[in-house]
PDB file of C-alpha atoms in Angstrom:
ATOM      1  CA  UNK I   1      99.723 151.348 122.771  1.00 48.00           C
ATOM      2  CA  UNK I   2      96.639 153.587 122.695  1.00 49.00           C
ATOM      3  CA  UNK I   3      98.825 156.685 123.040  1.00 52.00           C
ATOM      4  CA  UNK I   4     101.056 155.582 120.165  1.00 49.00           C
ATOM      5  CA  UNK I   5      97.993 154.907 117.992  1.00 50.00           C
ATOM      6  CA  UNK I   6      96.601 158.341 118.856  1.00 51.00           C
ATOM      7  CA  UNK I   7      99.827 160.061 117.785  1.00 51.00           C
ATOM      8  CA  UNK I   8     100.505 158.074 114.628  1.00 49.00           C
ATOM      9  CA  UNK I   9      97.016 156.788 113.842  1.00 51.00           C
ATOM     10  CA  UNK I  10      95.967 153.234 113.153  1.00 45.00           C
ATOM     11  CA  UNK I  11      96.306 151.503 109.810  1.00 45.00           C
ATOM     12  CA  UNK I  12      92.492 151.408 109.620  1.00 44.00           C
ATOM     13  CA  UNK I  13      92.342 155.206 109.620  1.00 44.00           C
ATOM     14  CA  UNK I  14      94.696 155.483 106.634  1.00 43.00           C
ATOM     15  CA  UNK I  15      91.903 154.883 104.142  1.00 43.00           C
ATOM     16  CA  UNK I  16      89.762 157.542 105.787  1.00 43.00           C
ATOM     17  CA  UNK I  17      92.461 160.169 105.272  1.00 45.00           C
ATOM     18  CA  UNK I  18      92.797 159.284 101.581  1.00 44.00           C
ATOM     19  CA  UNK I  19      89.054 159.282 100.917  1.00 43.00           C
ATOM     20  CA  UNK I  20      88.698 162.664 102.595  1.00 43.00           C
ATOM     21  CA  UNK I  21      90.684 164.340  99.810  1.00 44.00           C
ATOM     22  CA  UNK I  22      88.484 166.535  97.611  1.00 45.00           C
ATOM     23  CA  UNK I  23      90.390 165.754  94.417  1.00 50.00           C
ATOM     24  CA  UNK I  24      92.380 162.698  93.306  1.00 49.00           C
ATOM     25  CA  UNK I  25      95.783 164.457  93.336  1.00 47.00           C
ATOM     26  CA  UNK I  26      96.358 164.693  97.069  1.00 46.00           C
ATOM     27  CA  UNK I  27      96.008 161.008  97.984  1.00 45.00           C
ATOM     28  CA  UNK I  28      98.574 159.682  95.476  1.00 44.00           C
ATOM     29  CA  UNK I  29     101.115 162.295  96.665  1.00 42.00           C
ATOM     30  CA  UNK I  30     100.855 160.929 100.217  1.00 44.00           C
ATOM     31  CA  UNK I  31     101.417 157.281  99.292  1.00 41.00           C
ATOM     32  CA  UNK I  32     105.011 157.473  97.993  1.00 43.00           C
ATOM     33  CA  UNK I  33     106.021 159.692 100.915  1.00 50.00           C
ATOM     34  CA  UNK I  34     104.644 157.133 103.384  1.00 50.00           C
ATOM     35  CA  UNK I  35     106.235 154.193 101.608  1.00 56.00           C
ATOM     36  CA  UNK I  36     109.655 155.857 101.666  1.00 66.00           C
ATOM     37  CA  UNK I  37     109.435 156.216 105.443  1.00 87.00           C
ATOM     38  CA  UNK I  38     108.365 152.594 105.848  1.00 90.00           C
ATOM     39  CA  UNK I  39     111.296 151.508 103.688  1.00 91.00           C
ATOM     40  CA  UNK I  40     113.619 153.647 105.832  1.00 93.00           C
ATOM     41  CA  UNK I  41     112.224 152.115 109.032  1.00 94.00           C
ATOM     42  CA  UNK I  42     112.689 148.547 107.814  1.00 94.00           C
ATOM     43  CA  UNK I  43     116.108 149.278 106.271  1.00 95.00           C
ATOM     44  CA  UNK I  44     117.404 150.684 109.572  1.00 97.00           C
ATOM     45  CA  UNK I  45     115.804 147.777 111.463  1.00 97.00           C
ATOM     46  CA  UNK I  46     117.345 145.199 109.136  1.00 97.00           C
ATOM     47  CA  UNK I  47     120.785 146.821 109.356  1.00 98.00           C
ATOM     48  CA  UNK I  48     120.644 146.982 113.173  1.00 98.00           C
ATOM     49  CA  UNK I  49     119.411 143.384 113.339  1.00 97.00           C
ATOM     50  CA  UNK I  50     122.055 142.000 110.977  1.00 98.00           C
ATOM     51  CA  UNK I  51     124.892 143.866 112.731  1.00 98.00           C
ATOM     52  CA  UNK I  52     123.695 142.536 116.090  1.00 97.00           C
ATOM     53  CA  UNK I  53     123.219 138.989 114.822  1.00 97.00           C
ATOM     54  CA  UNK I  54     126.595 138.946 113.048  1.00 96.00           C
ATOM     55  CA  UNK I  55     128.412 140.305 116.084  1.00 96.00           C
ATOM     56  CA  UNK I  56     126.817 137.689 118.357  1.00 96.00           C
ATOM     57  CA  UNK I  57     127.689 134.827 116.004  1.00 95.00           C
ATOM     58  CA  UNK I  58     131.283 136.057 115.909  1.00 95.00           C
ATOM     59  CA  UNK I  59     131.439 136.509 119.691  1.00 95.00           C
ATOM     60  CA  UNK I  60     130.039 133.027 120.389  1.00 94.00           C
ATOM     61  CA  UNK I  61     132.426 131.458 117.864  1.00 94.00           C
ATOM     62  CA  UNK I  62     135.606 133.354 118.714  1.00 92.00           C
ATOM     63  CA  UNK I  63     135.277 134.743 122.237  1.00 93.00           C
ATOM     64  CA  UNK I  64     132.974 132.604 124.371  1.00 90.00           C
ATOM     65  CA  UNK I  65     134.930 130.555 126.898  1.00 88.00           C
ATOM     66  CA  UNK I  66     138.097 132.557 126.309  1.00 91.00           C
ATOM     67  CA  UNK I  67     139.835 135.443 128.014  1.00 91.00           C
ATOM     68  CA  UNK I  68     138.312 138.913 127.414  1.00 89.00           C
ATOM     69  CA  UNK I  69     139.885 141.055 124.704  1.00 90.00           C
ATOM     70  CA  UNK I  70     141.115 144.437 125.909  1.00 93.00           C
ATOM     71  CA  UNK I  71     140.112 147.045 123.327  1.00 92.00           C
ATOM     72  CA  UNK I  72     141.090 150.262 125.157  1.00 92.00           C
ATOM     73  CA  UNK I  73     143.230 149.306 128.137  1.00 88.00           C
ATOM     74  CA  UNK I  74     141.071 148.901 131.218  1.00 87.00           C
ATOM     75  CA  UNK I  75     138.358 151.213 129.825  1.00 93.00           C
ATOM     76  CA  UNK I  76     136.796 148.843 127.293  1.00 95.00           C
ATOM     77  CA  UNK I  77     136.989 145.127 126.670  1.00 94.00           C
ATOM     78  CA  UNK I  78     135.030 142.457 124.804  1.00 94.00           C
ATOM     79  CA  UNK I  79     133.872 139.741 127.207  1.00 93.00           C
ATOM     80  CA  UNK I  80     131.238 137.183 126.162  1.00 92.00           C
ATOM     81  CA  UNK I  81     128.547 136.544 128.756  1.00 91.00           C
ATOM     82  CA  UNK I  82     125.027 135.103 128.641  1.00 91.00           C
ATOM     83  CA  UNK I  83     122.396 137.370 130.188  1.00 85.00           C
ATOM     84  CA  UNK I  84     119.059 135.729 131.072  1.00 79.00           C
ATOM     85  CA  UNK I  85     117.700 138.980 132.530  1.00 70.00           C
ATOM     86  CA  UNK I  86     116.998 142.461 131.250  1.00 66.00           C
ATOM     87  CA  UNK I  87     119.361 145.390 131.012  1.00 60.00           C
ATOM     88  CA  UNK I  88     122.245 145.328 133.496  1.00 55.00           C
ATOM     89  CA  UNK I  89     121.495 141.688 134.386  1.00 57.00           C
ATOM     90  CA  UNK I  90     118.375 142.515 136.378  1.00 60.00           C
ATOM     91  CA  UNK I  91     115.246 140.359 136.412  1.00 59.00           C
ATOM     92  CA  UNK I  92     116.701 136.947 135.606  1.00 61.00           C
ATOM     93  CA  UNK I  93     113.475 135.273 136.775  1.00 58.00           C
ATOM     94  CA  UNK I  94     111.387 137.253 134.271  1.00 66.00           C
ATOM     95  CA  UNK I  95     112.919 136.109 130.976  1.00 68.00           C
ATOM     96  CA  UNK I  96     109.527 135.094 129.537  1.00 74.00           C
ATOM     97  CA  UNK I  97     108.050 138.496 130.431  1.00 79.00           C
ATOM     98  CA  UNK I  98     110.923 140.306 128.662  1.00 76.00           C
ATOM     99  CA  UNK I  99     110.346 138.083 125.637  1.00 77.00           C
ATOM    100  CA  UNK I 100     106.657 139.046 125.562  1.00 82.00           C
ATOM    101  CA  UNK I 101     107.484 142.748 125.951  1.00 83.00           C
ATOM    102  CA  UNK I 102     109.964 142.596 123.051  1.00 82.00           C
ATOM    103  CA  UNK I 103     107.376 140.817 120.889  1.00 85.00           C
ATOM    104  CA  UNK I 104     104.736 143.441 121.789  1.00 89.00           C
ATOM    105  CA  UNK I 105     107.110 146.298 120.882  1.00 88.00           C
ATOM    106  CA  UNK I 106     107.752 144.686 117.496  1.00 88.00           C
ATOM    107  CA  UNK I 107     104.026 144.264 116.806  1.00 91.00           C
ATOM    108  CA  UNK I 108     103.229 147.881 117.790  1.00 89.00           C
ATOM    109  CA  UNK I 109     106.008 149.325 115.589  1.00 90.00           C
ATOM    110  CA  UNK I 110     104.964 147.236 112.586  1.00 87.00           C
ATOM    111  CA  UNK I 111     101.281 148.072 113.107  1.00 85.00           C
ATOM    112  CA  UNK I 112     101.915 151.797 113.354  1.00 80.00           C
ATOM    113  CA  UNK I 113     104.436 151.992 110.510  1.00 84.00           C
ATOM    114  CA  UNK I 114     101.786 152.758 107.862  1.00 81.00           C
ATOM    115  CA  UNK I 115     101.155 156.243 109.231  1.00 83.00           C
ATOM    116  CA  UNK I 116     104.838 157.108 109.567  1.00 88.00           C
ATOM    117  CA  UNK I 117     105.791 160.169 107.499  1.00 89.00           C
ATOM    118  CA  UNK I 118     108.818 161.429 109.439  1.00 90.00           C
ATOM    119  CA  UNK I 119     112.291 160.209 108.481  1.00 92.00           C
ATOM    120  CA  UNK I 120     113.810 160.866 111.946  1.00 94.00           C
ATOM    121  CA  UNK I 121     110.966 158.880 113.533  1.00 93.00           C
ATOM    122  CA  UNK I 122     111.486 156.099 110.977  1.00 94.00           C
ATOM    123  CA  UNK I 123     115.164 155.913 111.971  1.00 95.00           C
ATOM    124  CA  UNK I 124     114.339 155.908 115.692  1.00 95.00           C
ATOM    125  CA  UNK I 125     111.651 153.253 115.368  1.00 95.00           C
ATOM    126  CA  UNK I 126     113.895 151.228 113.043  1.00 96.00           C
ATOM    127  CA  UNK I 127     116.610 151.192 115.711  1.00 96.00           C
ATOM    128  CA  UNK I 128     114.067 150.051 118.308  1.00 94.00           C
ATOM    129  CA  UNK I 129     112.692 147.383 115.986  1.00 95.00           C
ATOM    130  CA  UNK I 130     116.118 146.041 114.992  1.00 96.00           C
ATOM    131  CA  UNK I 131     117.308 145.946 118.598  1.00 94.00           C
ATOM    132  CA  UNK I 132     114.145 144.270 119.848  1.00 92.00           C
ATOM    133  CA  UNK I 133     114.377 141.665 117.065  1.00 94.00           C
ATOM    134  CA  UNK I 134     118.039 141.014 117.888  1.00 94.00           C
ATOM    135  CA  UNK I 135     117.412 140.306 121.555  1.00 91.00           C
ATOM    136  CA  UNK I 136     114.161 138.441 120.806  1.00 90.00           C
ATOM    137  CA  UNK I 137     116.089 136.120 118.487  1.00 93.00           C
ATOM    138  CA  UNK I 138     118.373 135.233 121.398  1.00 92.00           C
ATOM    139  CA  UNK I 139     115.404 134.725 123.732  1.00 88.00           C
ATOM    140  CA  UNK I 140     113.763 132.329 121.279  1.00 89.00           C
ATOM    141  CA  UNK I 141     116.703 130.360 119.887  1.00 91.00           C
ATOM    142  CA  UNK I 142     119.451 130.286 122.533  1.00 88.00           C
ATOM    143  CA  UNK I 143     119.727 127.964 125.504  1.00 84.00           C
ATOM    144  CA  UNK I 144     118.277 127.105 127.967  1.00 79.00           C
ATOM    145  CA  UNK I 145     115.129 126.971 125.810  1.00 77.00           C
ATOM    146  CA  UNK I 146     112.503 128.657 123.693  1.00 79.00           C
ATOM    147  CA  UNK I 147     111.367 132.014 125.192  1.00 75.00           C
ATOM    148  CA  UNK I 148     113.877 131.539 128.021  1.00 76.00           C
ATOM    149  CA  UNK I 149     117.125 131.997 126.099  1.00 81.00           C
ATOM    150  CA  UNK I 150     119.963 134.071 127.449  1.00 86.00           C
ATOM    151  CA  UNK I 151     121.039 137.104 125.432  1.00 90.00           C
ATOM    152  CA  UNK I 152     124.684 137.251 124.308  1.00 93.00           C
ATOM    153  CA  UNK I 153     126.336 140.399 125.694  1.00 93.00           C
ATOM    154  CA  UNK I 154     129.952 141.286 125.025  1.00 94.00           C
ATOM    155  CA  UNK I 155     130.688 145.044 125.122  1.00 93.00           C
ATOM    156  CA  UNK I 156     132.107 145.654 128.587  1.00 92.00           C
ATOM    157  CA  UNK I 157     133.038 149.247 129.475  1.00 94.00           C
ATOM    158  CA  UNK I 158     134.805 149.777 132.796  1.00 93.00           C
ATOM    159  CA  UNK I 159     132.437 150.267 135.747  1.00 91.00           C
ATOM    160  CA  UNK I 160     129.339 149.617 133.615  1.00 90.00           C
ATOM    161  CA  UNK I 161     127.125 146.713 132.630  1.00 87.00           C
ATOM    162  CA  UNK I 162     127.973 144.428 129.714  1.00 90.00           C
ATOM    163  CA  UNK I 163     125.723 144.953 126.674  1.00 91.00           C
ATOM    164  CA  UNK I 164     125.413 144.191 122.957  1.00 94.00           C
ATOM    165  CA  UNK I 165     124.652 146.025 119.701  1.00 96.00           C
ATOM    166  CA  UNK I 166     120.908 145.366 120.040  1.00 94.00           C
ATOM    167  CA  UNK I 167     120.920 147.129 123.417  1.00 92.00           C
ATOM    168  CA  UNK I 168     122.821 150.026 121.843  1.00 94.00           C
ATOM    169  CA  UNK I 169     120.270 150.308 119.035  1.00 96.00           C
ATOM    170  CA  UNK I 170     117.385 150.329 121.531  1.00 93.00           C
ATOM    171  CA  UNK I 171     119.017 153.023 123.677  1.00 93.00           C
ATOM    172  CA  UNK I 172     119.907 155.196 120.654  1.00 96.00           C
ATOM    173  CA  UNK I 173     116.380 154.833 119.264  1.00 95.00           C
ATOM    174  CA  UNK I 174     114.903 155.773 122.641  1.00 93.00           C
ATOM    175  CA  UNK I 175     117.138 158.829 122.984  1.00 96.00           C
ATOM    176  CA  UNK I 176     116.208 159.943 119.463  1.00 96.00           C
ATOM    177  CA  UNK I 177     112.498 159.581 120.273  1.00 93.00           C
ATOM    178  CA  UNK I 178     112.914 161.747 123.381  1.00 94.00           C
ATOM    179  CA  UNK I 179     114.753 164.419 121.359  1.00 95.00           C
ATOM    180  CA  UNK I 180     112.103 164.370 118.606  1.00 94.00           C
ATOM    181  CA  UNK I 181     109.324 164.621 121.188  1.00 90.00           C
ATOM    182  CA  UNK I 182     110.974 167.607 122.890  1.00 92.00           C
ATOM    183  CA  UNK I 183     111.387 169.302 119.505  1.00 92.00           C
ATOM    184  CA  UNK I 184     107.674 168.782 118.808  1.00 89.00           C
ATOM    185  CA  UNK I 185     108.090 166.540 115.755  1.00 88.00           C
ATOM    186  CA  UNK I 186     105.330 163.959 115.533  1.00 85.00           C
ATOM    187  CA  UNK I 187     105.702 160.617 113.749  1.00 85.00           C
ATOM    188  CA  UNK I 188     103.244 161.757 111.072  1.00 81.00           C
ATOM    189  CA  UNK I 189     105.666 164.543 110.087  1.00 80.00           C
ATOM    190  CA  UNK I 190     103.774 167.413 111.697  1.00 82.00           C
ATOM    191  CA  UNK I 191     105.380 169.822 114.158  1.00 84.00           C
ATOM    192  CA  UNK I 192     103.468 170.976 117.198  1.00 79.00           C
ATOM    193  CA  UNK I 193     104.215 173.458 119.965  1.00 73.00           C
ATOM    194  CA  UNK I 194     102.814 172.953 123.458  1.00 64.00           C
TER     195      UNK I 194
END
C-alpha cells in the first residue's frame, strides 16, 4: 500500500499540490481533469460489477444443477460451480483471508483514486475494483455464510480452470497495469524512463 501511495500520492497531499500553485489558474485546471478520471474509474468498475453480477444471477437461475452448455464444441462450455477458494480452486480453507484481501484492494483503490490523472490507469483500476467487488459480493452474501461464501464460476475452457467475469476483469486490469508500468506511464499521468 505504501508503494501505491508513493506513486499516486495520498488524498491528504492533494491539497498541498493545489496550494503550491503560484496563481489561481493552475489549481482549477487540475480539478476537472482529476474528476474525469475518477468518473472513468467508477464507470468501468460499475460496468464490470453489473456484468458480473447479472451473469451470476442468470447462471444460478438457469444453469446451476443442470448439464453444462457447450458453447464451442469441447473448447468452451458454461458450467456452474461454486468455488470457495481462490483462483483455480486453490486455498479453500482460506476463504476469509481472500475476503479480507478483496476488501483491502477495494479500500486502496478508492483511497488512491483522488490522485488519478491517467485514463488508462483509471480503466485498469476500474477493472480491478469491479472484479474485486463482484467476487466480494459472493463471499459476503452466498452460502455457506457471511465472509465464507463460495464464488459462482461458470466459464469453463477446455484444460483450464473455471472462472467468471469478475476474474476476467481482475486479470485484464492486472495485465493493463503491467503494460502501463513497462511503458513508464504513472497513475498521475506522468511518463518516466528508467
